[in-house]
PDB file of C-alpha atoms and ligand atoms in Angstrom:
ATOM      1  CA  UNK A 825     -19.128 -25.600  32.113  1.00 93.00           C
ATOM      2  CA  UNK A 826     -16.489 -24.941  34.632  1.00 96.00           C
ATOM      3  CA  UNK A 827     -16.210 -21.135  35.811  1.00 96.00           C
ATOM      4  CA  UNK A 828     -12.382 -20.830  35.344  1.00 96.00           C
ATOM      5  CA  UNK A 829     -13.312 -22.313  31.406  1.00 97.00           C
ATOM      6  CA  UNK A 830     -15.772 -19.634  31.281  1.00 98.00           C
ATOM      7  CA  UNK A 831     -13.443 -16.460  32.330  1.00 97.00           C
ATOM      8  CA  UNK A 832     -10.867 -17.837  29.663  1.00 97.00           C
ATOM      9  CA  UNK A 833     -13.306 -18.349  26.991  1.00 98.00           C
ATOM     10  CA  UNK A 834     -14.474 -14.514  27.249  1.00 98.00           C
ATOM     11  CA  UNK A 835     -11.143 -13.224  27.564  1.00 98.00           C
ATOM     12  CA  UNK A 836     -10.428 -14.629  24.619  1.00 98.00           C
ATOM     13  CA  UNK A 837     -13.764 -13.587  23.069  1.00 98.00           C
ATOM     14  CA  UNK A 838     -12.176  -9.793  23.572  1.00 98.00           C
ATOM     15  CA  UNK A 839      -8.797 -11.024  22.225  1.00 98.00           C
ATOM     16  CA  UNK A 840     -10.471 -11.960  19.104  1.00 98.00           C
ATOM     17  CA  UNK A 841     -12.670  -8.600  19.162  1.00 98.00           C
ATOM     18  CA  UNK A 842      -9.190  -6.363  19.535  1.00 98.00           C
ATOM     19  CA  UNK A 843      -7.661  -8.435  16.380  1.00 98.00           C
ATOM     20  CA  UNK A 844     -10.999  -7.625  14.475  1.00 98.00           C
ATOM     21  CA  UNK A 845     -10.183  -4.123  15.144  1.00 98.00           C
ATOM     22  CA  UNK A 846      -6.859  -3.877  14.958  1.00 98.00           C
ATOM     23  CA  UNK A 847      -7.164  -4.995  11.452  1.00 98.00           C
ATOM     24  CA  UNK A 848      -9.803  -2.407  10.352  1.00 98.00           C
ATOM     25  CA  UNK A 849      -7.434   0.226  11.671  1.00 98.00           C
ATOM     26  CA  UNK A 850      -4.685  -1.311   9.465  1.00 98.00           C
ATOM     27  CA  UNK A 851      -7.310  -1.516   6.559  1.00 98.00           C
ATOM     28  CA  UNK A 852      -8.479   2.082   6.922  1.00 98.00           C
ATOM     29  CA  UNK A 853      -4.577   3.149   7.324  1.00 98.00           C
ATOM     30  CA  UNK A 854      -3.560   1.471   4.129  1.00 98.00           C
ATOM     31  CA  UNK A 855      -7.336   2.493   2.609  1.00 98.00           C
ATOM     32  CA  UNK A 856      -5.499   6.625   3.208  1.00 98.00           C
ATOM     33  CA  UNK A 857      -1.755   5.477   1.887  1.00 96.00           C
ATOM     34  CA  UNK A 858      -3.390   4.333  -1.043  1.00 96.00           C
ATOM     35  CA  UNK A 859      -3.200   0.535  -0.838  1.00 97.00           C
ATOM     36  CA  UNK A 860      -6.563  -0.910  -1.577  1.00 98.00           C
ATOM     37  CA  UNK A 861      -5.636  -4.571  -2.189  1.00 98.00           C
ATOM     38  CA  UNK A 862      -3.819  -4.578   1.351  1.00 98.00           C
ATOM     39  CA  UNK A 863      -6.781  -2.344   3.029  1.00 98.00           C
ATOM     40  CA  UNK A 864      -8.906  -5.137   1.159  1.00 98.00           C
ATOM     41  CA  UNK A 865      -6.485  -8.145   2.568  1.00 98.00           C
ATOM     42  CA  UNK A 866      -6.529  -6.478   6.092  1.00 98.00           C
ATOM     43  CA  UNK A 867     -10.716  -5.675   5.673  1.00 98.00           C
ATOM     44  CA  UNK A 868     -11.229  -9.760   4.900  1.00 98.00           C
ATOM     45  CA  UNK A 869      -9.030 -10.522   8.058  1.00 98.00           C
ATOM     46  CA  UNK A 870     -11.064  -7.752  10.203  1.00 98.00           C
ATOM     47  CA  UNK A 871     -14.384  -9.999   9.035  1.00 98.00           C
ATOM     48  CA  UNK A 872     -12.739 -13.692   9.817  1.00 98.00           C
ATOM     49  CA  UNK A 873     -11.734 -11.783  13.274  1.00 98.00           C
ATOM     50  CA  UNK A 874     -14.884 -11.182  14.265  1.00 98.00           C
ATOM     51  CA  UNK A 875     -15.897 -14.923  13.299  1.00 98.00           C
ATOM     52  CA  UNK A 876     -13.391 -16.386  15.555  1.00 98.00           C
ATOM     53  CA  UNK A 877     -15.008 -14.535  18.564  1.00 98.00           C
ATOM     54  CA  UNK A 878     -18.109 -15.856  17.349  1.00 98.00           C
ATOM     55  CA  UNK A 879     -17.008 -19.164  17.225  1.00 98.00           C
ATOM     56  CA  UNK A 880     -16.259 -18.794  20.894  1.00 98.00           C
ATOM     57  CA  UNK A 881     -19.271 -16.839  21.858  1.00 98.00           C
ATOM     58  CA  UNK A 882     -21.723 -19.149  20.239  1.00 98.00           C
ATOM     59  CA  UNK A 883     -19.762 -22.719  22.278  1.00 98.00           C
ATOM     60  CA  UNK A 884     -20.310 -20.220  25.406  1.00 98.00           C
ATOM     61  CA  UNK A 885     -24.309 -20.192  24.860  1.00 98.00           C
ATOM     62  CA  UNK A 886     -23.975 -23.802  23.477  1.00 98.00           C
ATOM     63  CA  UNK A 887     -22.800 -25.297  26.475  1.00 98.00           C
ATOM     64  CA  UNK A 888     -25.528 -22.878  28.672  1.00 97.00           C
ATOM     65  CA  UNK A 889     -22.285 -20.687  29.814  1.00 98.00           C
ATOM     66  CA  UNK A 890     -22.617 -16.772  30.280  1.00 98.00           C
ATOM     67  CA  UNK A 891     -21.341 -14.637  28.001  1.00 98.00           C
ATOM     68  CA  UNK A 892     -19.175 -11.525  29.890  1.00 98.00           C
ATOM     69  CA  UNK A 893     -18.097  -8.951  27.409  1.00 98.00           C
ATOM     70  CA  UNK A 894     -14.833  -7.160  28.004  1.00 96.00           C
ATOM     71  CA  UNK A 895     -14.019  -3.839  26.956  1.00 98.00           C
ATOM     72  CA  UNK A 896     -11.703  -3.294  23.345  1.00 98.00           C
ATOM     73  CA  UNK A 897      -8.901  -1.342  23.792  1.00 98.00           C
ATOM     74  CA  UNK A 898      -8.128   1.241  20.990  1.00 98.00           C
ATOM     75  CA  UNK A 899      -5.671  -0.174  18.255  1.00 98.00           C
ATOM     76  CA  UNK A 900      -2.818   2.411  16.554  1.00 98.00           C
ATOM     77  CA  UNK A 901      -4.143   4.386  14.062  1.00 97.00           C
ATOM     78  CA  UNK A 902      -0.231   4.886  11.996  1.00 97.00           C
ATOM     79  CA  UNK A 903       1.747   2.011  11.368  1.00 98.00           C
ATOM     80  CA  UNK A 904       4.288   2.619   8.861  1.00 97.00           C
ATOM     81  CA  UNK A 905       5.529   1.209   5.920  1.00 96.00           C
ATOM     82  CA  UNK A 906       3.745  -2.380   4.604  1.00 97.00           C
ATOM     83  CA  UNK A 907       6.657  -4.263   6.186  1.00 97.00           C
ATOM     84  CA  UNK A 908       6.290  -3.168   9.454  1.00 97.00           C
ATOM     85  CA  UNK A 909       2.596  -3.420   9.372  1.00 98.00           C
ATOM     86  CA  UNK A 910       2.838  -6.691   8.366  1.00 98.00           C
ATOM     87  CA  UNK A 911       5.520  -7.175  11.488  1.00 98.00           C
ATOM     88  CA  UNK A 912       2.897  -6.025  13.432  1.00 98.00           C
ATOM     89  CA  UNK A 913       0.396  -8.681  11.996  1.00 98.00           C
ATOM     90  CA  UNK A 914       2.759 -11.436  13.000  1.00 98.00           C
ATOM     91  CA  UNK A 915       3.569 -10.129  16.069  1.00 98.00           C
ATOM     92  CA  UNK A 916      -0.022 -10.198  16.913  1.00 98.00           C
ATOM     93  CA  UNK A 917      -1.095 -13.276  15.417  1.00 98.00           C
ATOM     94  CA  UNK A 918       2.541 -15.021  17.789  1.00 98.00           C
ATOM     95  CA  UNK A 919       0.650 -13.208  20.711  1.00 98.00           C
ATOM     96  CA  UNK A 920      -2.936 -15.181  19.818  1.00 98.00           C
ATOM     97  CA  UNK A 921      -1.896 -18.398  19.262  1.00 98.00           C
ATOM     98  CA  UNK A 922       0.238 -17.975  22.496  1.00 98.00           C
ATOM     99  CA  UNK A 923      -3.023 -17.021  24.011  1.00 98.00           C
ATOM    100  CA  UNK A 924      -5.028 -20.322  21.719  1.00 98.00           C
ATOM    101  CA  UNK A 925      -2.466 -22.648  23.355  1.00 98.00           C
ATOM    102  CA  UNK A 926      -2.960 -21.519  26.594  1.00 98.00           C
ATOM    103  CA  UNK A 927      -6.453 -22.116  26.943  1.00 98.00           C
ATOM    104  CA  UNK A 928      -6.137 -25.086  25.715  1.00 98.00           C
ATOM    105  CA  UNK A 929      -3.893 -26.041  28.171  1.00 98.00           C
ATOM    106  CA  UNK A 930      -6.652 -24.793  30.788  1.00 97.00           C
ATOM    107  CA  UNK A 931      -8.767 -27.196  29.109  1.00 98.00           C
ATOM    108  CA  UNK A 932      -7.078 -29.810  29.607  1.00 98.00           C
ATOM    109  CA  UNK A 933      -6.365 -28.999  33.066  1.00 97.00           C
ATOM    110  CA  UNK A 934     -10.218 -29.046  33.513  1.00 96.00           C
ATOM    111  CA  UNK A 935     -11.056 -31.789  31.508  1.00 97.00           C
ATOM    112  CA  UNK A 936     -13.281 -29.902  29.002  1.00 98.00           C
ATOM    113  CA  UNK A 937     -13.538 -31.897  26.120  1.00 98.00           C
ATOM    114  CA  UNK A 938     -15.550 -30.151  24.093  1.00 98.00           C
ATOM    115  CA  UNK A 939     -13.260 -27.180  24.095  1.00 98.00           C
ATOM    116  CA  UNK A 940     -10.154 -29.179  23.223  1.00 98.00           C
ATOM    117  CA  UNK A 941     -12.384 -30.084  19.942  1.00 98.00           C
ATOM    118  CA  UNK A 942     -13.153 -26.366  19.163  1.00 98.00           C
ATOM    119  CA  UNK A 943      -9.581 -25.223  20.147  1.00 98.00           C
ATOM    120  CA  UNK A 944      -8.157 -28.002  17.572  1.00 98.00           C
ATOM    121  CA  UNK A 945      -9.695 -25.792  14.794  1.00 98.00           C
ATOM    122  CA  UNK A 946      -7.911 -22.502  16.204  1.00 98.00           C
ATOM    123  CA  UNK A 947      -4.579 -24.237  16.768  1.00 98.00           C
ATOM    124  CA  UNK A 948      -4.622 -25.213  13.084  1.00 97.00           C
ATOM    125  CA  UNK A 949      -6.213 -21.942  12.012  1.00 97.00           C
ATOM    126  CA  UNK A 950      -3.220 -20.325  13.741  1.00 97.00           C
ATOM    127  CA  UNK A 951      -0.627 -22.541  11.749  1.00 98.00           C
ATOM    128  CA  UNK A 952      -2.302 -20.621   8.621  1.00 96.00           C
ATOM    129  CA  UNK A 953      -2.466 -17.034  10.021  1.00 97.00           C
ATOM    130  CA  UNK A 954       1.197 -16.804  11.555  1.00 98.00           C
ATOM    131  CA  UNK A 955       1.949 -18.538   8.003  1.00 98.00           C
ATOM    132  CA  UNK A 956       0.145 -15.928   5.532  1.00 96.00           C
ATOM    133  CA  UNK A 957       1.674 -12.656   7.404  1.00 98.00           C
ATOM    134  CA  UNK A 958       5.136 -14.397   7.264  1.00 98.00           C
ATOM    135  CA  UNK A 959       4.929 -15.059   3.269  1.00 97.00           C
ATOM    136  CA  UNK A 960       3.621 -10.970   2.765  1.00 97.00           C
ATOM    137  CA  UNK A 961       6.217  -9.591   5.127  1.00 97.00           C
ATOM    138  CA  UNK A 962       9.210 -12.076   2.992  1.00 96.00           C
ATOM    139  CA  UNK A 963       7.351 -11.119  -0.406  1.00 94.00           C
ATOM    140  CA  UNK A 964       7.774  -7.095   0.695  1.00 95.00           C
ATOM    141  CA  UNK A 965      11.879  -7.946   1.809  1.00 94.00           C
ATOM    142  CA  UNK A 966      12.081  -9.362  -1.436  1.00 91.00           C
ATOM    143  CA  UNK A 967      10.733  -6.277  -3.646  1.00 87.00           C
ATOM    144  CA  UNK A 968      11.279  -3.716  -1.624  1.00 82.00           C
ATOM    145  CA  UNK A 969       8.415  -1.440  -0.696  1.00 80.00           C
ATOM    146  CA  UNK A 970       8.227   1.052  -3.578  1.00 79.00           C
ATOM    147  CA  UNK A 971       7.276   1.467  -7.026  1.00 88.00           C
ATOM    148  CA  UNK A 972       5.565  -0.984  -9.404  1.00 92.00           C
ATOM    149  CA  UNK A 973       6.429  -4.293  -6.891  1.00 91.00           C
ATOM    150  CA  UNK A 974       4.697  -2.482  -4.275  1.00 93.00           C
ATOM    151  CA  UNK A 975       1.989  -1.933  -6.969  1.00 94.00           C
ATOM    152  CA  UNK A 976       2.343  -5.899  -7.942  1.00 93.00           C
ATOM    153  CA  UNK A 977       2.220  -7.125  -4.352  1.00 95.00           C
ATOM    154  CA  UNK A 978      -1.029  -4.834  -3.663  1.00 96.00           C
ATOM    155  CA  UNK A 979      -3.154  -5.992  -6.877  1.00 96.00           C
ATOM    156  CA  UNK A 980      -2.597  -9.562  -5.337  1.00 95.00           C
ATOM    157  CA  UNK A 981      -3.636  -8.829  -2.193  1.00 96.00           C
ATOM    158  CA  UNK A 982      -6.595  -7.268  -3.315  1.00 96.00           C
ATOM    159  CA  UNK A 983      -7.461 -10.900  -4.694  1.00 96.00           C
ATOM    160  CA  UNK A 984      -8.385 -12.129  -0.912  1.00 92.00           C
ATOM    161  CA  UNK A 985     -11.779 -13.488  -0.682  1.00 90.00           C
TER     162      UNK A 985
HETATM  163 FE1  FEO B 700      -8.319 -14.973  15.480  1.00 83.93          FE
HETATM  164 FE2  FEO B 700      -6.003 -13.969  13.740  1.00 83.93          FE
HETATM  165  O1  FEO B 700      -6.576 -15.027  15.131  1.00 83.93           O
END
């Protein structure tokens, strides 16, 4: 496996580590503003998180590459009201698939095959994550942010498997 394939695979191996723990912050936030079904939502996407780096980690050692692990930087610990924490989410989530598309892009450029296959199940993945923050953040515009809708939208969230 190329070295420049290598670099871009572990960067984004500590992309996908940050978004693991970016999430557990916003779980353990929501966890103290009493929220459980979105610290439960937010705990589920923590796990998935640290799956995806997996995913990349394991096609590293697959392929005989060498795994170089970066540094996480600390996430917020306060991040207001539901809305903007699901902003944030979005934000986030624009910023990885930004990142996804990028390396494959490298990829291409150097002809790796099998990482154009692995990245094909991380574009679509994307597609889904950008999608599920965008339907919370319009279902908390719709209800507002208080009260028994807030209550509603939290008891559903708290469904996530
Ligand atoms: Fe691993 Fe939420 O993207």
């Amino acid at each position: 496996m190329k070295e420049e394939m290598q670099v871009a695979i572990n960067a984004q191996i500590q992309k996908e580590f940050y978004s693991s723990y970016l999430y557990l912050a916003m779980s353990a936030y929501c966890e103290k503003e009493n929220l459980p079904g979105f610290a439960k939502w937010l705990k589920v996407q923590y796990q998935e998180e640290i799956e995806h780096a997996m995913k990349f980690l394991n096609h590293l050692l697959e392929r005989g590459g060498t795994v170089k692990l970066g540094a996480i930087a600390e996430p917020p610990c306060e991040f207001g009201s539901p809305k903007a924490l699901f902003e944030e989410v979005l934000k986030h989530e624009k910023f990885i698939t930004a990142s996804i598309n990028k390396l494959y892009e490298t990829a291409i450029a150097e002809k790796d095959y099998p990482v154009q296959v692995l990245l094909q199940w991380f574009i679509s993945e994307q597609v889904e994550e950008e999608s599920s923050a965008c339907a919370i953040i319009e279902k908390l515009k719709m209800v507002g942010e208080k009260g028994a809708p807030l209550m509603y939208i939290d008891k559903e969230l708290s469904y996530r498997k």
